[in-house]
Amino acid sequence: MLRSLLLYLSERKGLQDFILRRKFARGLARRFVAGETLDEAIQVTRALNARGMLVTLDHLGESVEREDQAKRAAEAYRAILERVHEERVQTGISIKLTQIGLAIDPELCRGHLRSIAEAARRYDNFVRIDMEASEYVELTLQLFYELNDEFRNVGAVIQSYLRRSESDVNELSSRGASVRLCKGAYKEPDEVAFQRKKEVDASYAQLLEILMNSDSPLAIATHDSRIIDAAKRLLRTNSKRKAPAEFQMLYGVRRDVQAQLVAEGYRMRVYVPYGTEWYPYFMRRMAERPANLVFMLRALKGK
Ligand code: FDA
């Protein structure tokens, strides 16, 4: 119930404008967001690198409605890649295609995506294409497949809650494409996505096994201890697996487990979002664990 309400609120522009203007809300978001500027994001990246963790940077923003906004977002990503190269920090980038125009015109988006992939290739960096709400999945994968034939420095994301994901994983793994596997963070109808946690988790386990037995570079994106343990077992039994595998977690979530995985010798990458457009991202994090909301409101009361 609360999850659905929070996901519903995550899409309300009016509430977003109200919340973004509140100083206390910016303070709360800092638990999950590295800051509002690239300087702050680089600082956080450097600190995580020093603790043995890789990073993927997300310049927050999604669902843009105007071409000039999409253009600015693409320029910002190219500038991030240049800066990351100069600063020599260990980070790739994660982008949302609706941020660079997918909801306006797929052609516009294709052009921007290509320019970002080219910049990433120039700097020997990597672009992960985040997966958004189900209405964008088909187009996102089509654009990814086009690009993947030419660029090997791009990766896709699969959400285990989607009923279609088994067939997508089979396609991606037959191409040896790089895949981040996550559960999925949006509100989806029953025809499209499993609704019960048990089903979403079972689907994750099944997709993980397919990917583990493939040549696809794999990112296991979850904070779920049971899945992490299962992945470790699979990595042990597939010790001859040639393609790289890494764990990925969100900035500010289960930091203890992140450190533990590094201590055990696993590759660990932290997804670090930054920017002023943090509202929908923050609300999805609240929806994943409504207890966060209670903790945060308590912290606020204590101030
Ligand atoms: P689950 O939600 O079952 O949580 C397992 C445990 O982890 C919880 O019991 C709790 O202890 C902890 N936990 C999880 N979320 C928490 C939170 N927000 N705060 C505090 N504790 C929390 N989704 C998507 O649709 N498209 C995408 O491209 C991505 N990309 C992505 C990248 C990376 C690196 C990660 C880790 C996740 C994503 N996601 C995503 C989000 C993903 O789909 C999912 O919503 C969250 O990861 C939560 O699911 P878990 O697998 O952690 O399991």
Tab-separated table of C-alpha atoms and ligand atoms in Angstrom:
chain	number	residue	atom	x	y	z
A	1	MET	CA	0.000	0.000	0.000
A	2	LEU	CA	2.611	2.513	1.194
A	3	ARG	CA	4.960	1.412	-1.614
A	4	SER	CA	2.266	2.135	-4.210
A	5	LEU	CA	1.479	5.504	-2.644
A	6	LEU	CA	5.149	6.536	-2.574
A	7	LEU	CA	5.640	5.413	-6.189
A	8	TYR	CA	2.527	7.342	-7.184
A	9	LEU	CA	3.839	10.451	-5.415
A	10	SER	CA	7.243	10.007	-7.087
A	11	GLU	CA	5.581	10.951	-10.398
A	12	ARG	CA	3.691	14.042	-9.163
A	13	LYS	CA	5.365	17.170	-10.528
A	14	GLY	CA	3.483	19.551	-8.201
A	15	LEU	CA	4.717	17.767	-5.103
A	16	GLN	CA	8.215	17.605	-6.597
A	17	ASP	CA	8.328	21.403	-6.975
A	18	PHE	CA	7.104	21.832	-3.404
A	19	ILE	CA	9.580	19.334	-1.897
A	20	LEU	CA	12.592	20.526	-3.922
A	21	ARG	CA	12.186	23.990	-2.419
A	22	ARG	CA	12.321	22.640	1.154
A	23	LYS	CA	15.732	22.831	2.788
A	24	PHE	CA	14.980	20.031	5.265
A	25	ALA	CA	14.041	17.702	2.392
A	26	ARG	CA	17.388	18.364	0.710
A	27	GLY	CA	19.024	17.339	3.976
A	28	LEU	CA	17.065	14.060	4.035
A	29	ALA	CA	17.932	13.266	0.438
A	30	ARG	CA	21.651	13.540	1.229
A	31	ARG	CA	21.600	10.044	2.665
A	32	PHE	CA	21.029	8.674	-0.873
A	33	VAL	CA	22.345	11.485	-3.077
A	34	ALA	CA	26.012	12.508	-3.194
A	35	GLY	CA	25.294	16.235	-3.556
A	36	GLU	CA	24.026	18.680	-6.105
A	37	THR	CA	27.256	19.348	-8.060
A	38	LEU	CA	29.767	17.320	-10.042
A	39	ASP	CA	32.504	18.491	-7.656
A	40	GLU	CA	30.673	16.830	-4.763
A	41	ALA	CA	30.083	13.666	-6.795
A	42	ILE	CA	33.792	13.463	-7.684
A	43	GLN	CA	34.702	13.882	-4.018
A	44	VAL	CA	32.374	11.020	-3.016
A	45	THR	CA	33.737	8.900	-5.877
A	46	ARG	CA	37.291	9.474	-4.721
A	47	ALA	CA	36.391	8.463	-1.171
A	48	LEU	CA	34.671	5.265	-2.362
A	49	ASN	CA	37.598	4.434	-4.661
A	50	ALA	CA	39.930	4.814	-1.692
A	51	ARG	CA	37.845	2.131	0.073
A	52	GLY	CA	38.304	-0.270	-2.844
A	53	MET	CA	34.955	0.421	-4.527
A	54	LEU	CA	34.197	1.293	-8.127
A	55	VAL	CA	31.466	3.786	-8.919
A	56	THR	CA	28.858	4.533	-11.551
A	57	LEU	CA	27.695	8.154	-11.612
A	58	ASP	CA	24.091	9.088	-12.255
A	59	HIS	CA	23.479	12.749	-13.078
A	60	LEU	CA	19.925	12.877	-11.794
A	61	GLY	CA	17.106	13.760	-14.154
A	62	GLU	CA	14.464	11.865	-16.110
A	63	SER	CA	11.334	12.242	-18.214
A	64	VAL	CA	12.386	15.516	-19.806
A	65	GLU	CA	9.736	17.095	-22.017
A	66	ARG	CA	11.724	19.573	-24.132
A	67	GLU	CA	14.488	19.090	-26.688
A	68	ASP	CA	16.735	21.716	-25.101
A	69	GLN	CA	16.589	19.838	-21.766
A	70	ALA	CA	17.581	16.575	-23.489
A	71	LYS	CA	20.443	18.358	-25.260
A	72	ARG	CA	21.693	19.845	-21.992
A	73	ALA	CA	21.560	16.456	-20.287
A	74	ALA	CA	23.612	14.849	-23.078
A	75	GLU	CA	26.159	17.690	-22.905
A	76	ALA	CA	26.364	17.251	-19.141
A	77	TYR	CA	27.158	13.540	-19.535
A	78	ARG	CA	29.885	14.234	-22.077
A	79	ALA	CA	31.342	16.813	-19.684
A	80	ILE	CA	31.238	14.280	-16.826
A	81	LEU	CA	33.183	11.780	-18.925
A	82	GLU	CA	35.818	14.392	-19.698
A	83	ARG	CA	36.106	15.434	-16.064
A	84	VAL	CA	36.294	11.833	-14.843
A	85	HIS	CA	39.123	11.256	-17.302
A	86	GLU	CA	41.011	14.327	-16.038
A	87	GLU	CA	40.468	13.461	-12.384
A	88	ARG	CA	41.450	9.806	-12.911
A	89	VAL	CA	38.683	8.486	-10.686
A	90	GLN	CA	37.303	4.970	-11.141
A	91	THR	CA	33.770	5.516	-12.340
A	92	GLY	CA	31.495	4.818	-15.261
A	93	ILE	CA	28.186	6.534	-15.916
A	94	SER	CA	24.556	5.403	-15.700
A	95	ILE	CA	22.037	7.208	-17.871
A	96	LYS	CA	18.277	7.198	-18.259
A	97	LEU	CA	17.118	7.465	-21.856
A	98	THR	CA	14.110	9.634	-20.952
A	99	GLN	CA	16.650	12.163	-19.705
A	100	ILE	CA	18.087	12.471	-23.201
A	101	GLY	CA	14.793	12.590	-25.048
A	102	LEU	CA	13.322	9.071	-25.361
A	103	ALA	CA	9.844	10.291	-24.419
A	104	ILE	CA	10.054	13.151	-26.949
A	105	ASP	CA	11.485	11.399	-29.996
A	106	PRO	CA	13.500	8.156	-30.169
A	107	GLU	CA	15.576	9.616	-33.051
A	108	LEU	CA	16.668	12.536	-30.891
A	109	CYS	CA	17.525	10.124	-28.110
A	110	ARG	CA	19.487	7.861	-30.476
A	111	GLY	CA	21.705	10.786	-31.535
A	112	HIS	CA	22.436	11.850	-27.964
A	113	LEU	CA	23.072	8.290	-26.820
A	114	ARG	CA	25.539	7.755	-29.640
A	115	SER	CA	27.423	10.944	-28.813
A	116	ILE	CA	27.705	9.851	-25.165
A	117	ALA	CA	28.858	6.339	-26.130
A	118	GLU	CA	31.471	7.860	-28.462
A	119	ALA	CA	32.769	10.142	-25.712
A	120	ALA	CA	32.911	7.178	-23.337
A	121	ARG	CA	34.860	5.129	-25.872
A	122	ARG	CA	37.292	7.998	-26.385
A	123	TYR	CA	38.009	8.051	-22.654
A	124	ASP	CA	37.940	4.265	-22.292
A	125	ASN	CA	34.881	4.508	-20.089
A	126	PHE	CA	31.571	2.661	-19.815
A	127	VAL	CA	27.907	3.666	-20.197
A	128	ARG	CA	25.185	1.734	-18.398
A	129	ILE	CA	21.690	2.389	-19.717
A	130	ASP	CA	19.357	2.321	-16.712
A	131	MET	CA	15.984	0.661	-17.253
A	132	GLU	CA	12.904	2.763	-16.579
A	133	ALA	CA	9.147	2.145	-16.529
A	134	SER	CA	7.840	-0.704	-18.714
A	135	GLU	CA	6.506	1.574	-21.468
A	136	TYR	CA	10.152	2.333	-22.357
A	137	VAL	CA	11.630	-1.168	-22.117
A	138	GLU	CA	11.197	-2.247	-25.731
A	139	LEU	CA	12.589	1.000	-27.162
A	140	THR	CA	15.444	1.069	-24.656
A	141	LEU	CA	16.501	-2.463	-25.585
A	142	GLN	CA	16.212	-1.722	-29.306
A	143	LEU	CA	18.487	1.305	-28.960
A	144	PHE	CA	20.850	-0.733	-26.813
A	145	TYR	CA	21.077	-3.579	-29.381
A	146	GLU	CA	21.829	-1.112	-32.178
A	147	LEU	CA	24.600	0.458	-30.164
A	148	ASN	CA	25.973	-2.774	-28.768
A	149	ASP	CA	26.789	-4.052	-32.259
A	150	GLU	CA	29.247	-1.191	-32.610
A	151	PHE	CA	30.269	-0.196	-29.088
A	152	ARG	CA	31.306	-2.712	-26.474
A	153	ASN	CA	31.457	-0.067	-23.760
A	154	VAL	CA	27.706	0.006	-23.159
A	155	GLY	CA	25.543	-2.171	-20.942
A	156	ALA	CA	21.846	-2.872	-20.419
A	157	VAL	CA	19.714	-3.362	-17.319
A	158	ILE	CA	17.141	-6.099	-16.755
A	159	GLN	CA	14.409	-5.936	-14.104
A	160	SER	CA	13.447	-9.322	-12.655
A	161	TYR	CA	9.881	-8.171	-11.866
A	162	LEU	CA	9.047	-7.989	-15.584
A	163	ARG	CA	7.377	-11.071	-17.032
A	164	ARG	CA	9.243	-10.547	-20.327
A	165	SER	CA	12.709	-10.547	-18.746
A	166	GLU	CA	13.534	-14.225	-19.266
A	167	SER	CA	13.302	-13.804	-23.018
A	168	ASP	CA	15.307	-10.532	-22.884
A	169	VAL	CA	18.008	-12.180	-20.782
A	170	ASN	CA	18.255	-15.042	-23.262
A	171	GLU	CA	18.681	-12.562	-26.099
A	172	LEU	CA	21.233	-10.430	-24.242
A	173	SER	CA	23.275	-13.395	-23.089
A	174	SER	CA	23.302	-14.938	-26.577
A	175	ARG	CA	24.958	-11.678	-27.714
A	176	GLY	CA	27.389	-11.658	-24.781
A	177	ALA	CA	26.060	-8.198	-23.872
A	178	SER	CA	26.848	-6.633	-20.516
A	179	VAL	CA	23.863	-6.883	-18.146
A	180	ARG	CA	23.017	-5.335	-14.785
A	181	LEU	CA	20.359	-7.442	-13.091
A	182	CYS	CA	18.049	-5.686	-10.619
A	183	LYS	CA	14.544	-6.307	-9.274
A	184	GLY	CA	12.850	-3.199	-10.692
A	185	ALA	CA	11.768	0.020	-9.010
A	186	TYR	CA	8.601	1.254	-10.742
A	187	LYS	CA	4.894	0.712	-10.252
A	188	GLU	CA	3.802	-1.776	-12.911
A	189	PRO	CA	0.504	-3.539	-13.620
A	190	ASP	CA	0.004	-7.254	-13.050
A	191	GLU	CA	-0.049	-8.115	-16.780
A	192	VAL	CA	3.457	-6.717	-17.104
A	193	ALA	CA	5.202	-7.460	-13.818
A	194	PHE	CA	5.141	-9.931	-10.935
A	195	GLN	CA	3.552	-8.238	-7.943
A	196	ARG	CA	4.626	-10.518	-5.096
A	197	LYS	CA	8.133	-10.224	-3.646
A	198	LYS	CA	8.446	-14.010	-3.680
A	199	GLU	CA	7.876	-14.132	-7.428
A	200	VAL	CA	10.222	-11.213	-8.116
A	201	ASP	CA	12.956	-12.905	-6.060
A	202	ALA	CA	12.404	-16.288	-7.744
A	203	SER	CA	12.643	-14.603	-11.138
A	204	TYR	CA	15.871	-12.874	-10.047
A	205	ALA	CA	17.378	-16.225	-9.026
A	206	GLN	CA	16.424	-17.802	-12.339
A	207	LEU	CA	17.780	-14.920	-14.454
A	208	LEU	CA	20.963	-14.830	-12.384
A	209	GLU	CA	21.597	-18.475	-13.152
A	210	ILE	CA	21.115	-17.946	-16.912
A	211	LEU	CA	23.490	-14.972	-16.874
A	212	MET	CA	26.076	-16.747	-14.743
A	213	ASN	CA	26.228	-19.519	-17.334
A	214	SER	CA	26.742	-17.065	-20.181
A	215	ASP	CA	29.597	-14.949	-21.489
A	216	SER	CA	27.865	-11.720	-20.522
A	217	PRO	CA	29.702	-9.369	-18.169
A	218	LEU	CA	27.382	-9.315	-15.176
A	219	ALA	CA	26.446	-6.756	-12.534
A	220	ILE	CA	24.485	-8.217	-9.635
A	221	ALA	CA	22.562	-5.166	-8.409
A	222	THR	CA	20.823	-5.907	-5.140
A	223	HIS	CA	21.011	-5.379	-1.376
A	224	ASP	CA	19.208	-8.652	-0.719
A	225	SER	CA	21.449	-10.881	1.423
A	226	ARG	CA	19.832	-14.095	0.207
A	227	ILE	CA	20.504	-13.220	-3.421
A	228	ILE	CA	24.036	-12.047	-2.615
A	229	ASP	CA	24.758	-15.403	-0.939
A	230	ALA	CA	23.285	-17.305	-3.896
A	231	ALA	CA	25.412	-15.227	-6.296
A	232	LYS	CA	28.552	-15.971	-4.287
A	233	ARG	CA	27.771	-19.701	-4.464
A	234	LEU	CA	27.222	-19.488	-8.223
A	235	LEU	CA	30.479	-17.571	-8.659
A	236	ARG	CA	32.318	-20.292	-6.732
A	237	THR	CA	30.825	-23.115	-8.794
A	238	ASN	CA	31.380	-21.181	-12.050
A	239	SER	CA	34.965	-20.316	-11.209
A	240	LYS	CA	35.928	-20.828	-14.869
A	241	ARG	CA	33.543	-18.066	-15.944
A	242	LYS	CA	35.589	-15.750	-18.172
A	243	ALA	CA	33.383	-12.650	-18.270
A	244	PRO	CA	33.701	-10.343	-15.271
A	245	ALA	CA	31.072	-10.193	-12.538
A	246	GLU	CA	30.574	-7.545	-9.896
A	247	PHE	CA	28.160	-6.595	-7.154
A	248	GLN	CA	26.430	-3.235	-7.341
A	249	MET	CA	24.575	-1.321	-4.646
A	250	LEU	CA	23.081	2.116	-4.237
A	251	TYR	CA	24.915	4.915	-2.471
A	252	GLY	CA	23.817	5.052	1.165
A	253	VAL	CA	22.199	1.598	1.239
A	254	ARG	CA	23.737	-1.276	3.266
A	255	ARG	CA	27.162	0.304	3.477
A	256	ASP	CA	28.257	-2.481	5.849
A	257	VAL	CA	27.552	-5.145	3.222
A	258	GLN	CA	29.350	-3.097	0.573
A	259	ALA	CA	32.482	-2.973	2.734
A	260	GLN	CA	32.186	-6.668	3.592
A	261	LEU	CA	32.086	-7.685	-0.086
A	262	VAL	CA	35.225	-5.651	-0.779
A	263	ALA	CA	36.942	-7.268	2.220
A	264	GLU	CA	36.038	-10.700	0.801
A	265	GLY	CA	37.701	-9.759	-2.497
A	266	TYR	CA	34.645	-9.185	-4.705
A	267	ARG	CA	34.368	-6.370	-7.213
A	268	MET	CA	31.932	-3.863	-5.769
A	269	ARG	CA	30.463	-0.862	-7.577
A	270	VAL	CA	28.403	1.858	-5.923
A	271	TYR	CA	25.703	3.685	-7.869
A	272	VAL	CA	26.201	7.346	-6.967
A	273	PRO	CA	23.470	9.800	-7.959
A	274	TYR	CA	23.949	13.538	-7.772
A	275	GLY	CA	22.255	16.689	-9.010
A	276	THR	CA	19.316	18.903	-8.214
A	277	GLU	CA	16.651	16.622	-9.743
A	278	TRP	CA	16.689	14.112	-6.908
A	279	TYR	CA	12.981	13.942	-6.060
A	280	PRO	CA	11.750	10.880	-8.098
A	281	TYR	CA	14.940	8.938	-7.290
A	282	PHE	CA	14.599	9.692	-3.596
A	283	MET	CA	10.917	8.698	-3.538
A	284	ARG	CA	11.684	5.341	-5.182
A	285	ARG	CA	14.245	4.691	-2.429
A	286	MET	CA	11.571	5.491	0.156
A	287	ALA	CA	9.159	3.117	-1.599
A	288	GLU	CA	11.682	0.266	-1.474
A	289	ARG	CA	11.904	0.554	2.269
A	290	PRO	CA	9.170	2.699	3.800
A	291	ALA	CA	10.946	2.306	7.184
A	292	ASN	CA	13.439	4.837	5.739
A	293	LEU	CA	10.711	7.415	5.888
A	294	VAL	CA	10.121	6.787	9.590
A	295	PHE	CA	13.866	6.934	10.384
A	296	MET	CA	14.223	10.155	8.492
A	297	LEU	CA	11.223	11.854	10.030
A	298	ARG	CA	12.509	10.827	13.467
A	299	ALA	CA	15.951	12.234	12.689
A	300	LEU	CA	14.278	15.422	11.614
A	301	LYS	CA	12.244	15.659	14.810
A	302	GLY	CA	15.431	15.179	16.836
A	303	LYS	CA	17.093	18.203	15.180
B	1	FDA	P1	14.791	-5.680	-1.702
B	1	FDA	O1	13.979	-4.491	-2.059
B	1	FDA	O2	14.085	-6.976	-1.494
B	1	FDA	O3	15.662	-5.302	-0.451
B	1	FDA	C1	16.480	-6.227	0.226
B	1	FDA	C2	17.021	-5.571	1.492
B	1	FDA	O4	17.921	-4.509	1.103
B	1	FDA	C3	15.947	-4.869	2.321
B	1	FDA	O5	15.371	-5.768	3.225
B	1	FDA	C4	16.742	-3.769	2.980
B	1	FDA	O6	17.451	-4.279	4.067
B	1	FDA	C5	17.730	-3.368	1.917
B	1	FDA	N1	17.233	-2.257	1.092
B	1	FDA	C6	16.749	-2.314	-0.171
B	1	FDA	N2	16.432	-1.083	-0.631
B	1	FDA	C7	16.714	-0.232	0.368
B	1	FDA	C8	16.620	1.175	0.516
B	1	FDA	N3	16.160	1.966	-0.460
B	1	FDA	N4	17.012	1.714	1.695
B	1	FDA	C9	17.494	0.951	2.694
B	1	FDA	N5	17.604	-0.403	2.610
B	1	FDA	C10	17.225	-0.979	1.476
B	1	FDA	N6	15.794	-0.303	-10.774
B	1	FDA	C11	15.261	-0.095	-12.004
B	1	FDA	O7	14.055	-0.237	-12.189
B	1	FDA	N7	16.077	0.271	-13.041
B	1	FDA	C12	17.422	0.415	-12.902
B	1	FDA	O8	18.114	0.739	-13.871
B	1	FDA	C13	17.986	0.182	-11.601
B	1	FDA	N8	19.321	0.305	-11.388
B	1	FDA	C14	19.844	-0.068	-10.160
B	1	FDA	C15	21.226	-0.055	-9.968
B	1	FDA	C16	21.760	-0.514	-8.779
B	1	FDA	C17	23.247	-0.519	-8.598
B	1	FDA	C18	20.894	-1.006	-7.742
B	1	FDA	C19	21.443	-1.571	-6.471
B	1	FDA	C20	19.534	-0.978	-7.926
B	1	FDA	C21	18.991	-0.488	-9.112
B	1	FDA	N9	17.624	-0.426	-9.294
B	1	FDA	C22	17.119	-0.179	-10.544
B	1	FDA	C23	16.706	-0.564	-8.134
B	1	FDA	C24	16.227	-1.999	-7.956
B	1	FDA	O9	15.389	-2.346	-9.019
B	1	FDA	C25	15.491	-2.183	-6.624
B	1	FDA	O10	14.361	-1.355	-6.599
B	1	FDA	C26	16.337	-1.912	-5.397
B	1	FDA	O11	17.666	-2.331	-5.562
B	1	FDA	C27	15.759	-2.658	-4.173
B	1	FDA	O12	15.786	-4.020	-4.397
B	1	FDA	P2	16.812	-5.061	-3.701
B	1	FDA	O13	17.339	-5.945	-4.768
B	1	FDA	O14	17.820	-4.342	-2.936
B	1	FDA	O15	15.891	-5.991	-2.810
